[in-house]
Coordinates of C-alpha atoms (C1' of nucleotides) in Angstrom, one line a residue:
Chain W
M1 CA 103.0 -21.6 64.4
P2 CA 101.5 -18.7 62.5
T3 CA 100.3 -16.7 65.4
A4 CA 103.6 -16.8 67.1
A5 CA 105.2 -15.8 63.8
L6 CA 103.0 -12.8 63.7
R7 CA 103.7 -11.8 67.3
S8 CA 107.4 -12.5 67.2
T9 CA 108.1 -9.6 64.9
V10 CA 109.4 -6.8 67.0
N11 CA 106.8 -4.1 67.6
R12 CA 109.1 -1.6 66.1
I13 CA 108.6 2.0 66.8
R14 CA 109.0 4.3 63.8
I15 CA 111.8 6.4 65.2
T16 CA 113.4 6.9 61.8
P17 CA 112.6 10.2 60.2
V18 CA 110.3 9.6 57.3
T19 CA 112.5 8.9 54.4
Q20 CA 112.0 7.8 50.8
A21 CA 113.1 4.3 50.0
T22 CA 115.9 4.6 47.4
E23 CA 114.7 3.8 44.0
S24 CA 117.8 1.8 43.2
S25 CA 119.6 0.2 46.1
P26 CA 123.3 -0.2 45.9
V27 CA 123.2 -4.0 45.7
A28 CA 121.5 -5.6 42.7
P29 CA 118.0 -6.5 43.8
I30 CA 116.9 -10.0 44.3
K31 CA 114.6 -11.1 41.5
T32 CA 111.6 -13.4 42.0
Q33 CA 109.3 -15.5 40.0
C34 CA 105.6 -15.7 40.9
S35 CA 105.3 -19.4 40.2
S36 CA 107.6 -20.2 43.1
C37 CA 106.1 -17.7 45.5
H38 CA 104.2 -19.0 48.5
L39 CA 101.7 -16.2 48.0
R40 CA 100.9 -17.1 44.4
D41 CA 97.3 -18.1 45.1
L42 CA 96.5 -14.8 46.9
C43 CA 98.5 -12.4 44.9
L44 CA 98.8 -11.1 41.3
P45 CA 99.0 -14.6 39.6
C46 CA 95.8 -15.7 41.3
G47 CA 93.5 -17.0 38.6
M48 CA 96.0 -17.1 35.9
N49 CA 96.6 -20.2 33.7
G50 CA 100.0 -21.8 33.1
N51 CA 100.6 -19.8 29.9
D52 CA 99.9 -16.4 31.6
L53 CA 101.9 -17.5 34.6
D54 CA 104.9 -18.2 32.3
R55 CA 104.7 -14.7 30.9
L56 CA 104.6 -13.3 34.4
D57 CA 107.6 -15.4 35.4
S58 CA 109.5 -13.9 32.5
M59 CA 109.3 -10.5 34.2
M60 CA 111.3 -11.4 37.2
F61 CA 110.1 -8.8 39.6
A62 CA 112.6 -7.0 41.7
R63 CA 112.1 -7.4 45.4
R64 CA 112.7 -4.5 47.7
K65 CA 112.9 -4.0 51.4
V66 CA 111.1 -1.1 52.9
K67 CA 112.0 -0.2 56.5
A68 CA 109.3 0.8 59.0
G69 CA 108.5 4.4 58.5
Q70 CA 109.8 4.6 55.0
T71 CA 107.5 5.5 52.1
L72 CA 107.2 3.4 49.0
Y73 CA 105.8 6.3 47.1
R74 CA 104.2 9.7 47.8
E75 CA 101.3 11.6 46.4
G76 CA 102.3 13.0 43.1
D77 CA 105.1 10.6 42.4
R78 CA 105.3 9.3 38.9
F79 CA 103.4 6.1 38.6
Q80 CA 105.7 3.3 37.3
Y81 CA 105.1 0.3 39.5
I82 CA 102.4 -1.5 41.3
Y83 CA 103.6 -3.3 44.3
A84 CA 102.9 -6.7 45.8
V85 CA 103.4 -7.1 49.5
R86 CA 105.6 -10.2 50.2
A87 CA 105.8 -9.7 54.0
G88 CA 105.0 -6.9 56.4
T89 CA 102.4 -4.2 56.5
L90 CA 101.8 -1.0 54.5
K91 CA 99.4 1.9 55.0
S92 CA 98.1 4.1 52.2
S93 CA 96.9 7.6 52.9
L94 CA 95.5 10.7 51.2
M95 CA 96.2 14.3 52.3
L96 CA 93.9 17.3 52.2
S97 CA 95.5 20.6 51.4
D98 CA 95.1 21.7 55.0
G99 CA 97.1 18.8 56.2
R100 CA 94.4 16.4 57.4
E101 CA 95.3 12.9 56.6
Q102 CA 92.9 10.1 55.7
V103 CA 94.3 6.5 55.8
S104 CA 92.7 4.8 52.8
G105 CA 94.0 1.3 53.4
F106 CA 96.3 -1.2 55.2
H107 CA 98.0 -3.8 53.1
I108 CA 99.4 -7.2 54.2
A109 CA 101.2 -10.0 52.4
G110 CA 99.7 -11.0 49.1
E111 CA 97.9 -7.7 48.5
L112 CA 98.6 -5.2 45.8
V113 CA 99.2 -1.5 46.2
G114 CA 99.4 1.4 43.8
L115 CA 96.6 0.9 41.3
D116 CA 95.3 4.3 41.9
G117 CA 98.2 5.7 39.8
V118 CA 96.9 4.2 36.5
A119 CA 94.3 6.9 35.9
Q120 CA 96.6 9.9 35.9
G121 CA 100.1 8.6 35.6
H122 CA 101.0 9.7 39.1
H123 CA 100.1 8.4 42.5
A124 CA 97.1 9.9 44.2
S125 CA 98.0 8.5 47.6
A126 CA 101.2 7.9 49.6
T127 CA 102.2 4.5 50.9
M128 CA 104.3 3.8 53.9
A129 CA 105.6 0.8 55.7
L130 CA 104.3 0.2 59.2
E131 CA 106.9 -2.4 60.0
D132 CA 109.9 -3.7 58.0
T133 CA 108.3 -4.9 54.8
E134 CA 109.3 -6.6 51.6
I135 CA 107.6 -6.0 48.3
C136 CA 107.8 -7.0 44.7
A137 CA 108.0 -4.0 42.3
I138 CA 105.9 -4.7 39.2
P139 CA 106.6 -2.3 36.3
Y140 CA 103.1 -1.5 35.2
A141 CA 103.9 -0.5 31.6
H142 CA 105.7 -3.8 31.2
L143 CA 102.9 -5.7 32.7
S144 CA 100.2 -4.2 30.6
E145 CA 102.4 -4.6 27.5
L146 CA 102.7 -8.3 28.3
A147 CA 99.0 -8.5 28.7
V148 CA 98.3 -7.2 25.2
G149 CA 97.1 -10.3 23.4
A150 CA 96.8 -12.3 26.5
S151 CA 93.2 -12.0 27.4
G152 CA 93.4 -14.1 30.5
M153 CA 96.1 -11.9 31.9
Q154 CA 94.2 -8.8 31.0
H155 CA 91.1 -10.0 32.8
V156 CA 93.1 -10.7 35.9
I157 CA 94.4 -7.1 35.9
S158 CA 90.9 -5.7 35.3
R159 CA 89.5 -7.9 38.1
L160 CA 92.2 -6.6 40.5
M161 CA 91.2 -3.1 39.8
S162 CA 87.6 -3.8 40.2
R163 CA 88.4 -5.6 43.5
E164 CA 90.0 -2.4 44.6
I165 CA 86.7 -0.6 43.8
L166 CA 84.8 -3.1 45.9
R167 CA 87.2 -2.7 48.8
E168 CA 86.6 1.0 48.7
H169 CA 82.8 0.4 48.5
S170 CA 82.8 -1.3 51.8
L171 CA 84.9 1.4 53.4
M172 CA 82.4 4.0 52.1
M173 CA 79.6 1.9 53.6
L174 CA 81.4 1.9 56.8
L175 CA 82.2 5.5 56.9
G176 CA 78.8 6.6 55.7
S177 CA 76.4 4.6 57.8
M178 CA 78.1 2.9 60.8
N179 CA 78.7 4.0 64.4
A180 CA 82.0 3.6 66.3
E181 CA 81.4 0.1 67.5
E182 CA 80.3 -1.2 64.1
R183 CA 83.3 0.5 62.4
L184 CA 85.8 -1.0 64.8
A185 CA 84.1 -4.5 64.7
A186 CA 84.0 -4.4 60.9
F187 CA 87.7 -3.5 60.8
L188 CA 88.7 -6.3 63.2
L189 CA 86.6 -8.9 61.4
N190 CA 88.1 -7.8 58.1
L191 CA 91.6 -8.1 59.4
S192 CA 90.7 -11.5 61.0
Q193 CA 89.5 -12.8 57.7
R194 CA 92.6 -11.6 55.8
Y195 CA 94.9 -13.2 58.4
A196 CA 92.9 -16.4 58.3
A197 CA 93.2 -16.6 54.5
R198 CA 97.0 -16.5 55.0
G199 CA 97.1 -19.3 57.5
Y200 CA 97.4 -17.1 60.6
S201 CA 95.1 -17.2 63.5
E202 CA 91.7 -15.5 62.9
R203 CA 91.4 -14.8 66.6
E204 CA 94.7 -13.5 67.7
F205 CA 96.9 -11.0 66.0
H206 CA 99.1 -8.1 66.5
L207 CA 98.0 -4.7 65.1
R208 CA 100.7 -3.0 63.2
M209 CA 99.0 0.4 63.2
S210 CA 98.5 3.0 66.0
R211 CA 95.2 4.0 67.4
A212 CA 95.4 7.2 65.5
E213 CA 95.9 5.3 62.2
I214 CA 93.0 3.0 62.9
G215 CA 91.0 6.1 63.7
S216 CA 91.9 7.9 60.6
Y217 CA 91.0 4.8 58.5
L218 CA 87.6 4.5 60.3
G219 CA 86.8 8.1 60.4
M220 CA 87.0 8.6 64.2
K221 CA 89.4 10.0 66.7
L222 CA 92.1 7.9 68.4
E223 CA 90.4 8.4 71.8
T224 CA 87.2 7.0 70.4
V225 CA 89.0 4.0 69.0
S226 CA 90.6 3.4 72.4
R227 CA 87.3 3.7 74.2
T228 CA 85.6 1.3 71.8
F229 CA 88.3 -1.3 72.3
S230 CA 87.7 -1.0 76.1
A231 CA 84.0 -1.3 75.5
F232 CA 84.5 -4.5 73.5
Q233 CA 86.6 -5.8 76.3
N234 CA 83.9 -5.1 78.9
Q235 CA 81.5 -6.9 76.6
R236 CA 83.7 -9.9 76.7
L237 CA 84.2 -9.9 72.9
L238 CA 88.0 -9.2 73.0
E239 CA 91.0 -9.1 75.1
V240 CA 93.1 -6.1 74.2
D241 CA 96.6 -5.4 75.3
K242 CA 97.9 -2.4 73.4
R243 CA 98.3 -3.8 69.9
H244 CA 97.8 -7.4 70.8
I245 CA 94.3 -8.5 70.1
L246 CA 92.6 -11.8 71.1
I247 CA 89.1 -12.2 69.9
T248 CA 87.4 -14.2 72.6
D249 CA 84.0 -14.3 71.1
L250 CA 84.3 -14.2 67.3
E251 CA 80.8 -15.4 66.8
G252 CA 79.4 -12.8 69.1
L253 CA 81.4 -10.1 67.3
K254 CA 80.1 -11.3 63.9
R255 CA 76.5 -11.7 65.1
R256 CA 76.3 -8.2 66.4
F257 CA 78.4 -6.3 64.0
E258 CA 79.1 -8.2 60.8
V259 CA 77.2 -6.2 58.3
R260 CA 77.5 -7.8 54.9
V261 CA 76.9 -5.8 51.8
H262 CA 73.6 -7.3 50.7
Chain V
M1 CA 70.7 27.8 26.9
P2 CA 72.2 25.0 28.9
T3 CA 70.8 26.0 32.3
A4 CA 67.4 26.4 30.9
A5 CA 67.7 22.9 29.4
L6 CA 68.6 21.6 32.8
R7 CA 65.7 23.3 34.5
S8 CA 63.1 22.6 31.9
T9 CA 63.1 18.9 32.5
V10 CA 60.1 18.1 34.7
N11 CA 61.0 17.5 38.3
R12 CA 59.4 14.2 38.1
I13 CA 58.4 12.5 41.2
R14 CA 59.2 8.8 41.3
I15 CA 55.7 7.5 41.7
T16 CA 56.3 4.4 39.7
P17 CA 56.8 1.3 41.9
V18 CA 60.5 0.4 41.5
T19 CA 60.6 -1.9 38.5
Q20 CA 63.4 -3.4 36.6
A21 CA 64.0 -2.1 33.1
T22 CA 63.2 -4.9 30.7
E23 CA 66.3 -6.4 29.3
S24 CA 65.0 -6.6 25.8
S25 CA 62.4 -4.0 24.9
P26 CA 59.7 -5.0 22.4
V27 CA 61.0 -2.6 19.7
A28 CA 64.5 -3.1 18.3
P29 CA 66.8 -0.8 20.2
I30 CA 68.4 2.1 18.5
K31 CA 72.0 1.6 17.9
T32 CA 74.7 4.3 18.3
Q33 CA 78.2 4.9 17.3
C34 CA 80.6 6.7 19.6
S35 CA 82.3 8.8 17.0
S36 CA 79.1 10.6 16.2
C37 CA 78.1 11.1 19.8
H38 CA 78.2 14.6 21.3
L39 CA 79.6 13.2 24.5
R40 CA 82.6 11.5 22.8
D41 CA 85.2 13.6 24.5
L42 CA 83.9 12.9 28.0
C43 CA 82.8 9.3 27.7
L44 CA 84.3 6.0 26.9
P45 CA 86.1 7.0 23.7
C46 CA 87.9 9.8 25.5
G47 CA 91.6 9.5 24.7
M48 CA 91.2 6.8 22.0
N49 CA 92.9 7.2 18.7
G50 CA 91.1 6.8 15.3
N51 CA 91.9 3.1 15.0
D52 CA 90.5 2.3 18.4
L53 CA 87.5 4.5 17.8
D54 CA 86.7 2.5 14.7
R55 CA 86.8 -0.7 16.7
L56 CA 84.4 0.9 19.2
D57 CA 82.1 2.1 16.4
S58 CA 81.9 -1.5 15.1
M59 CA 80.2 -2.5 18.3
M60 CA 77.1 -0.3 17.7
F61 CA 75.9 0.0 21.3
A62 CA 72.3 -0.4 22.0
R63 CA 70.6 2.6 23.6
R64 CA 68.0 2.1 26.2
K65 CA 65.7 4.4 28.0
V66 CA 65.3 4.0 31.8
K67 CA 62.3 5.7 33.4
A68 CA 62.6 7.6 36.6
G69 CA 62.5 5.1 39.5
Q70 CA 63.5 2.1 37.4
T71 CA 66.6 0.2 38.1
L72 CA 69.3 -0.5 35.6
Y73 CA 70.6 -3.4 37.6
R74 CA 70.4 -4.6 41.1
E75 CA 73.0 -6.0 43.5
G76 CA 73.7 -9.6 42.6
D77 CA 72.6 -9.2 39.0
R78 CA 74.9 -10.9 36.5
F79 CA 77.4 -8.5 35.2
Q80 CA 77.2 -8.2 31.4
Y81 CA 77.2 -4.6 30.6
I82 CA 78.8 -1.4 31.6
Y83 CA 76.6 1.6 30.9
A84 CA 77.3 5.1 29.6
V85 CA 74.9 7.8 30.5
R86 CA 73.6 9.6 27.4
A87 CA 71.2 11.9 29.2
G88 CA 69.6 12.0 32.6
T89 CA 70.8 11.0 36.1
L90 CA 71.5 7.7 37.9
K91 CA 72.3 6.9 41.4
S92 CA 74.2 3.8 42.6
S93 CA 73.8 2.4 46.1
L94 CA 74.8 -0.4 48.3
M95 CA 72.7 -2.1 50.9
L96 CA 73.6 -3.5 54.3
S97 CA 72.0 -6.7 55.5
D98 CA 69.9 -4.7 58.0
G99 CA 68.4 -2.6 55.2
R100 CA 70.5 0.5 55.6
E101 CA 71.3 2.1 52.2
Q102 CA 74.4 3.9 51.3
V103 CA 74.4 5.9 48.1
S104 CA 77.8 5.4 46.4
G105 CA 77.4 7.8 43.5
F106 CA 75.4 9.9 41.2
H107 CA 76.0 9.7 37.5
I108 CA 75.3 12.2 34.8
A109 CA 75.7 12.4 31.0
G110 CA 79.1 11.1 29.8
E111 CA 79.8 9.0 32.9
L112 CA 80.2 5.3 33.1
V113 CA 78.4 3.0 35.5
G114 CA 78.8 -0.7 36.4
L115 CA 82.5 -1.3 36.6
D116 CA 82.2 -2.7 40.1
G117 CA 80.8 -5.9 38.5
V118 CA 84.1 -6.8 36.8
A119 CA 85.6 -8.3 40.0
Q120 CA 83.0 -10.9 40.8
G121 CA 80.9 -11.3 37.7
H122 CA 77.9 -9.8 39.4
H123 CA 77.0 -6.3 40.4
A124 CA 77.9 -5.3 43.9
S125 CA 75.6 -2.2 43.8
A126 CA 72.3 -1.3 42.4
T127 CA 71.7 1.5 40.0
M128 CA 68.5 3.5 39.6
A129 CA 67.4 6.4 37.4
L130 CA 66.6 9.6 39.3
E131 CA 64.8 11.0 36.2
D132 CA 64.0 9.7 32.8
T133 CA 67.4 8.6 31.5
E134 CA 69.0 7.3 28.4
I135 CA 72.0 5.0 28.4
C136 CA 74.2 3.0 26.1
A137 CA 74.6 -0.6 27.1
I138 CA 78.2 -1.7 26.5
P139 CA 78.7 -5.5 26.6
Y140 CA 81.8 -5.8 28.7
A141 CA 82.9 -9.2 27.4
H142 CA 82.7 -8.0 23.9
L143 CA 84.5 -4.8 24.8
S144 CA 87.4 -6.5 26.5
E145 CA 87.6 -9.0 23.6
L146 CA 87.9 -6.2 21.2
A147 CA 90.6 -4.6 23.4
V148 CA 92.8 -7.7 23.2
G149 CA 95.6 -6.7 20.9
A150 CA 94.6 -3.0 21.0
S151 CA 96.8 -1.7 23.7
G152 CA 95.4 1.8 23.4
M153 CA 91.9 0.6 24.1
Q154 CA 93.1 -1.5 26.9
H155 CA 94.7 1.4 28.6
V156 CA 91.6 3.5 28.3
I157 CA 89.6 0.8 30.1
S158 CA 92.2 0.5 32.8
R159 CA 92.3 4.2 33.2
L160 CA 88.5 4.3 33.5
M161 CA 88.7 1.8 36.3
S162 CA 91.4 3.6 38.1
R163 CA 89.4 6.8 37.7
E164 CA 86.6 5.1 39.6
I165 CA 89.1 4.2 42.3
L166 CA 90.1 7.9 42.6
R167 CA 86.5 9.0 42.7
E168 CA 85.9 6.7 45.6
H169 CA 89.1 7.9 47.3
S170 CA 87.7 11.4 47.4
L171 CA 84.4 10.2 48.8
M172 CA 86.3 8.4 51.5
M173 CA 88.2 11.5 52.3
L174 CA 84.9 13.3 52.5
L175 CA 83.3 10.8 54.7
G176 CA 86.3 10.2 56.9
S177 CA 87.4 13.7 57.7
M178 CA 85.0 16.4 56.9
N179 CA 82.1 18.1 58.7
A180 CA 78.6 18.7 57.4
E181 CA 79.4 22.0 55.8
E182 CA 82.5 20.8 54.1
R183 CA 80.7 17.7 52.8
L184 CA 77.8 19.5 51.3
A185 CA 80.2 22.2 49.8
A186 CA 82.4 19.5 48.3
F187 CA 79.3 17.8 46.9
L188 CA 78.0 21.0 45.3
L189 CA 81.4 22.1 43.9
N190 CA 81.9 18.6 42.4
L191 CA 78.5 18.8 40.8
S192 CA 79.2 22.3 39.6
Q193 CA 82.4 21.2 37.9
R194 CA 80.8 18.2 36.2
Y195 CA 78.0 20.4 34.8
A196 CA 80.5 23.0 33.7
A197 CA 82.5 20.3 31.8
R198 CA 79.3 19.5 29.9
G199 CA 78.6 23.1 29.0
Y200 CA 76.0 23.8 31.6
S201 CA 76.1 26.5 34.1
E202 CA 78.5 26.0 37.0
R203 CA 76.4 28.3 39.2
E204 CA 72.9 27.3 38.7
F205 CA 71.5 23.8 38.5
H206 CA 68.7 21.5 39.4
L207 CA 69.3 18.7 41.8
R208 CA 67.9 15.4 40.7
M209 CA 68.2 13.7 44.1
S210 CA 66.3 14.1 47.3
R211 CA 67.7 15.4 50.6
A212 CA 67.7 11.9 51.9
E213 CA 69.8 10.7 48.9
I214 CA 72.3 13.5 49.3
G215 CA 72.4 12.7 53.0
S216 CA 73.1 9.0 52.4
Y217 CA 75.8 9.9 49.9
L218 CA 77.4 12.3 52.3
G219 CA 77.0 10.2 55.4
M220 CA 74.5 12.5 57.2
K221 CA 70.8 12.7 57.9
L222 CA 68.4 14.5 55.6
E223 CA 67.6 17.1 58.3
T224 CA 71.3 17.9 58.5
V225 CA 71.5 18.4 54.8
S226 CA 68.5 20.7 54.9
R227 CA 69.9 22.7 57.7
T228 CA 73.3 23.0 56.0
F229 CA 71.6 24.3 52.9
S230 CA 69.9 26.9 55.0
A231 CA 73.2 27.8 56.7
F232 CA 74.8 28.4 53.3
Q233 CA 71.9 30.5 52.3
N234 CA 72.3 32.6 55.5
Q235 CA 76.0 32.9 54.7
R236 CA 75.1 34.3 51.2
L237 CA 76.8 31.5 49.4
L238 CA 73.8 30.0 47.8
E239 CA 70.2 30.6 47.0
V240 CA 68.2 27.4 47.5
D241 CA 64.7 26.7 46.5
K242 CA 64.0 23.0 47.0
R243 CA 66.1 21.4 44.3
H244 CA 67.0 24.5 42.5
I245 CA 70.4 25.7 43.4
L246 CA 72.0 29.1 42.6
I247 CA 75.6 29.5 43.8
T248 CA 75.8 33.2 44.4
D249 CA 79.4 33.1 45.7
L250 CA 81.2 30.4 44.0
E251 CA 84.6 31.8 44.9
G252 CA 83.6 32.1 48.5
L253 CA 82.4 28.5 48.5
K254 CA 85.6 27.3 47.0
R255 CA 87.8 29.4 49.2
R256 CA 86.2 28.1 52.4
F257 CA 85.5 24.6 51.5
E258 CA 87.4 23.3 48.5
V259 CA 89.7 20.8 49.9
R260 CA 91.8 19.4 47.2
V261 CA 93.5 16.1 47.7
H262 CA 97.1 17.3 48.0
Chain O
dC1 C1' 39.4 18.0 48.5
dG2 C1' 42.2 14.5 51.0
dA3 C1' 46.4 11.8 51.0
dG4 C1' 51.1 11.4 50.4
dT5 C1' 55.8 13.1 49.6
dA6 C1' 59.4 16.4 50.1
dG7 C1' 61.5 19.9 52.5
dT8 C1' 62.2 23.1 56.6
dT9 C1' 62.6 24.1 61.3
dG10 C1' 62.6 23.6 66.5
dA11 C1' 63.7 21.1 70.8
dC12 C1' 66.1 17.8 72.8
dA13 C1' 69.0 13.4 73.0
dT14 C1' 73.1 11.1 71.9
dC15 C1' 77.4 10.4 70.1
dT16 C1' 81.8 11.7 69.2
dC17 C1' 85.3 15.1 69.8
dT18 C1' 88.4 18.0 72.6
dC19 C1' 91.3 18.8 76.2
dA20 C1' 93.7 17.2 80.0
dA21 C1' 95.8 14.0 83.3
dT22 C1' 97.9 9.6 83.9
dG23 C1' 100.3 5.3 83.1
dC24 C1' 103.2 2.3 80.5
dC25 C1' 107.1 1.1 77.9
dG26 C1' 111.4 1.2 75.5
dG27 C1' 115.4 3.8 74.4
dT28 C1' 119.0 7.0 75.7
dG29 C1' 122.4 9.2 78.2
dG30 C1' 124.5 10.3 82.6
Chain B
dC1 C1' 122.3 0.7 86.2
dC2 C1' 119.0 4.0 86.7
dA3 C1' 116.6 8.3 85.7
dC4 C1' 114.5 10.6 82.3
dC5 C1' 112.2 11.4 78.0
dG6 C1' 109.1 10.7 74.1
dG7 C1' 105.6 8.2 72.0
dC8 C1' 101.5 5.5 72.6
dA9 C1' 97.5 4.2 75.0
dT10 C1' 93.8 4.8 78.4
dT11 C1' 90.4 7.4 80.8
dG12 C1' 87.5 11.3 82.6
dA13 C1' 84.8 15.6 82.1
dG14 C1' 82.7 18.7 79.4
dA15 C1' 81.7 20.8 74.7
dG16 C1' 80.0 20.6 70.3
dA17 C1' 78.1 18.5 66.3
dT18 C1' 74.8 15.6 64.4
dG19 C1' 70.9 12.6 65.0
dT20 C1' 66.0 11.9 66.5
dC21 C1' 61.4 13.1 66.8
dA22 C1' 57.8 16.0 65.8
dA23 C1' 55.3 19.8 63.8
dC24 C1' 54.2 22.5 59.9
dT25 C1' 54.2 24.0 54.9
dA26 C1' 54.0 23.5 50.1
dC27 C1' 53.1 20.9 46.3
dT28 C1' 51.3 17.0 43.4
dC29 C1' 48.3 13.4 42.4
dG30 C1' 44.2 11.1 42.2

DNA sequence: CGAGTAGTTGACATCTCTCAATGCCGGTGG
DNA sequence: CCACCGGCATTGAGAGATGTCAACTACTCG
């Protein structure tokens, strides 16, 4: 049962000091082919034809485990890989020179991370695991080399980047013109959709991020996030218990807060 | 003198009802080659080698004039072209279903617009001219066809898209974790840099957008924008006269408000 | 000259932030 | 086994920033 699977994962506290995942682990990494991956319709190969998929399979991406609290890459790190999330949850964030952090995204299974590095050859954000997570490391140079002459594959990559632009568009919208309730509702509805697309419950899930992380992502303080959760609960839209969320009135939540872009 | 050139343009009020620029103007459009363009080091061909530049020249982009107030494309329009700004200023914006608008960017000479259409085959935002503007229309399908087999060209396109992601990153940062003064300062410093890169004054320029448009972009109300301008003036950082801006203490502005991402 | 748009400014309302107290939970060490 | 500690979440009270509404000016256009 999908929901149970989501919940059964230990709500692991990040006690480990923030450490960098070792580039090359002592054991030879497991290699994976996209065509046999259960996430193939959501992830990188989505939209590729058989020919392109064969090319992709020839790459045999290395899998890597990232423990809760470890970083996948930091700001300024040389850009070599993009990463596909196989299981778990990641957060990406940007830092201002004075130390303020802005969470720029949360990433779950089937999503890609790291495309911001293409422009400058180094990563502009940092990405950290919020729970024990498994990723495929996709060497970007190799990938784009492989895509030379394969127009289908090239288009897929371009579309992925453009999708990233759209994702940021909606976050801008949210940050620029929505109040606290709208922000949190948009966030929950977005998560709900993404879980639903992966076969999990759209009504019940476990948040992998703290109130402070949600707040940073949504441009508000953790106390305001907490208060807004309580407000939704009073309005009978949700039942909240720490990080466990049950949406009791999904339609109501949508009707009142789903603000589609056009 | 660059600054004079900037100021001499009539501060044209958008009286025209918002109309769509006709796809095919009655007269045959002027065609242009990138290699002979004075913006070549800022624009699409930036970073391309001679070979790739030749390919690009073979495309002979059509130029088009867009009058102040006219739209280049609207949300939902079929995505066919990306556009390079030759002269003038554009704004891009997103719309919520309830009519709220969020300005997502301002674009000046040498900048590219429309990459958000790649993901879904239609534009997710609308783009309008803030003054009489001239653009090159770059047929995207043709461009990416041409890039097949030309790895250099492909990389340039990917880098452009990634740059767009970075641009949005910094806007998110701004919207998510900065107060009114920081937002407006970041906006002015960003504009200043972009003008400077084009050989215009970094201290003195003419805003092409209204207070409301600045406010929408920065996630604040027009009155707050206006008050913040006045505050900067009182702090002897700027001299403001409507849309004419003179930065009297650029270093001071930077020192206090330039918040670099890492 | 009158109407309309853009910008500025003041007074007040509202929302979110700040600071502080409290509770809960899991892990650790006596 | 239990007490204690640290991290996370919730809640309250008051402060501060920004939004709202309204008045007024300057300017342009017809």
